[in-house]
Amino acid sequence: MEKTTYNYLIFHIEKLINVKSIIEIRHIRVLRKSKVNKEISIFNLLFLSNDFVGFKKSGIRENTLNYFIIRTANEFYVCGLENIFEDNGLITEKVVKFQKVNKFTSAILSSKYDRIVYP
């Protein structure tokens, strides 16, 4: 994951939660397509405005969404960032969702498709 993505994530969430309380951050990259895959139907429940299929582990792709599962001592959060491709060739990111989830939902989201990026 690019360092800028991680820095942007920390910059955004420090306004919402105490960053010092973070124990672990997991990263899931989702490529948006037109069909819906059962494996990621949980994303459609959490992020109803989006339609997802397939996971990509490396490289930035157009229309990708980067999801982060953030674990603190007592709580779990999901934060979604979308890669925006500008006309001048720059890539920026925008927060599309931030919400608290329960431990069960976090366990479903933490699958073979994710990777720990912090610590």
CSV table of C-alpha atoms in Angstrom, one decimal:
chain,number,residue,atom,x,y,z
A,1,MET,CA,0.0,0.0,0.0
A,2,GLU,CA,1.3,3.4,-0.8
A,3,LYS,CA,2.4,5.5,2.2
A,4,THR,CA,0.3,8.4,1.1
A,5,THR,CA,-2.9,6.2,1.4
A,6,TYR,CA,-1.9,5.2,4.9
A,7,ASN,CA,-1.1,8.8,5.8
A,8,TYR,CA,-4.4,10.0,4.4
A,9,LEU,CA,-6.2,7.3,6.3
A,10,ILE,CA,-4.6,8.3,9.6
A,11,PHE,CA,-5.2,12.0,8.9
A,12,HIS,CA,-8.9,11.3,8.4
A,13,ILE,CA,-9.5,8.9,11.3
A,14,GLU,CA,-7.7,10.9,13.9
A,15,LYS,CA,-10.6,13.3,13.8
A,16,LEU,CA,-13.0,10.5,14.5
A,17,ILE,CA,-11.1,8.2,16.9
A,18,ASN,CA,-8.0,8.3,19.1
A,19,VAL,CA,-5.3,7.1,16.8
A,20,LYS,CA,-3.1,6.1,19.7
A,21,SER,CA,-5.7,3.5,20.6
A,22,ILE,CA,-5.3,1.6,17.3
A,23,ILE,CA,-4.1,-2.0,17.8
A,24,GLU,CA,-4.3,-3.2,14.2
A,25,ILE,CA,-5.2,-2.0,10.7
A,26,ARG,CA,-6.1,-4.5,7.9
A,27,HIS,CA,-6.3,-3.4,4.3
A,28,ILE,CA,-8.6,-4.9,1.6
A,29,ARG,CA,-8.6,-3.6,-2.0
A,30,VAL,CA,-11.8,-4.2,-3.9
A,31,LEU,CA,-12.1,-3.7,-7.7
A,32,ARG,CA,-15.5,-2.4,-8.6
A,33,LYS,CA,-17.3,-4.2,-11.5
A,34,SER,CA,-20.9,-4.7,-12.7
A,35,LYS,CA,-21.6,-8.1,-11.1
A,36,VAL,CA,-21.9,-9.0,-7.4
A,37,ASN,CA,-19.9,-11.8,-5.9
A,38,LYS,CA,-21.3,-13.7,-2.9
A,39,GLU,CA,-17.9,-13.6,-1.1
A,40,ILE,CA,-18.2,-9.8,-0.8
A,41,SER,CA,-21.9,-9.4,-0.3
A,42,ILE,CA,-21.0,-8.1,3.2
A,43,PHE,CA,-19.6,-5.0,1.5
A,44,ASN,CA,-22.9,-4.4,-0.2
A,45,LEU,CA,-24.6,-4.5,3.2
A,46,LEU,CA,-22.2,-2.0,4.6
A,47,PHE,CA,-21.7,0.2,1.6
A,48,LEU,CA,-25.1,0.0,-0.2
A,49,SER,CA,-24.3,2.7,-2.7
A,50,ASN,CA,-21.6,0.6,-4.3
A,51,ASP,CA,-21.5,-2.5,-6.5
A,52,PHE,CA,-18.4,-4.7,-6.0
A,53,VAL,CA,-16.7,-7.8,-7.5
A,54,GLY,CA,-13.3,-9.3,-7.1
A,55,PHE,CA,-10.3,-8.5,-4.9
A,56,LYS,CA,-6.9,-7.2,-6.1
A,57,LYS,CA,-3.9,-7.5,-3.9
A,58,SER,CA,-1.5,-5.1,-5.6
A,59,GLY,CA,-1.3,-2.1,-7.9
A,60,ILE,CA,-3.6,0.9,-8.1
A,61,ARG,CA,-6.4,0.3,-10.5
A,62,GLU,CA,-9.1,2.7,-11.7
A,63,ASN,CA,-12.3,2.4,-9.8
A,64,THR,CA,-10.7,0.6,-6.9
A,65,LEU,CA,-11.9,1.0,-3.3
A,66,ASN,CA,-9.5,0.5,-0.4
A,67,TYR,CA,-11.1,-0.7,2.8
A,68,PHE,CA,-9.4,-0.6,6.1
A,69,ILE,CA,-10.6,-2.6,9.2
A,70,ILE,CA,-9.4,-0.6,12.2
A,71,ARG,CA,-9.2,-2.4,15.5
A,72,THR,CA,-8.9,-0.6,18.9
A,73,ALA,CA,-9.0,-2.2,22.3
A,74,ASN,CA,-12.8,-2.4,22.4
A,75,GLU,CA,-14.1,-1.4,19.0
A,76,PHE,CA,-13.9,-2.2,15.2
A,77,TYR,CA,-14.3,0.3,12.4
A,78,VAL,CA,-14.4,0.1,8.6
A,79,CYS,CA,-13.1,3.0,6.5
A,80,GLY,CA,-13.4,3.0,2.7
A,81,LEU,CA,-11.2,5.1,0.5
A,82,GLU,CA,-11.8,5.5,-3.3
A,83,ASN,CA,-9.0,6.2,-5.8
A,84,ILE,CA,-10.0,9.2,-8.0
A,85,PHE,CA,-8.1,9.5,-11.3
A,86,GLU,CA,-7.7,13.1,-12.3
A,87,ASP,CA,-7.4,14.3,-15.9
A,88,ASN,CA,-3.8,15.5,-15.2
A,89,GLY,CA,-2.7,12.0,-14.3
A,90,LEU,CA,-2.7,12.5,-10.5
A,91,ILE,CA,-4.5,10.0,-8.3
A,92,THR,CA,-6.3,11.4,-5.2
A,93,GLU,CA,-8.3,9.6,-2.6
A,94,LYS,CA,-11.7,10.3,-1.1
A,95,VAL,CA,-13.3,8.8,2.0
A,96,VAL,CA,-16.5,7.0,0.9
A,97,LYS,CA,-17.5,5.5,4.2
A,98,PHE,CA,-16.5,5.3,7.9
A,99,GLN,CA,-18.5,3.3,10.3
A,100,LYS,CA,-18.3,1.3,13.5
A,101,VAL,CA,-18.9,-2.4,13.1
A,102,ASN,CA,-19.2,-5.3,15.5
A,103,LYS,CA,-16.7,-8.1,16.1
A,104,PHE,CA,-18.6,-10.6,14.0
A,105,THR,CA,-18.8,-8.3,11.0
A,106,SER,CA,-15.1,-7.5,11.4
A,107,ALA,CA,-14.3,-11.3,11.4
A,108,ILE,CA,-16.2,-11.7,8.1
A,109,LEU,CA,-14.4,-8.8,6.5
A,110,SER,CA,-11.0,-10.1,7.7
A,111,SER,CA,-10.5,-12.8,5.2
A,112,LYS,CA,-7.8,-14.4,3.1
A,113,TYR,CA,-8.1,-11.3,0.9
A,114,ASP,CA,-6.7,-8.8,3.4
A,115,ARG,CA,-3.3,-8.0,4.8
A,116,ILE,CA,-2.2,-6.4,8.0
A,117,VAL,CA,-0.7,-3.0,7.4
A,118,TYR,CA,-0.3,-1.8,11.0
A,119,PRO,CA,1.6,-2.4,13.2
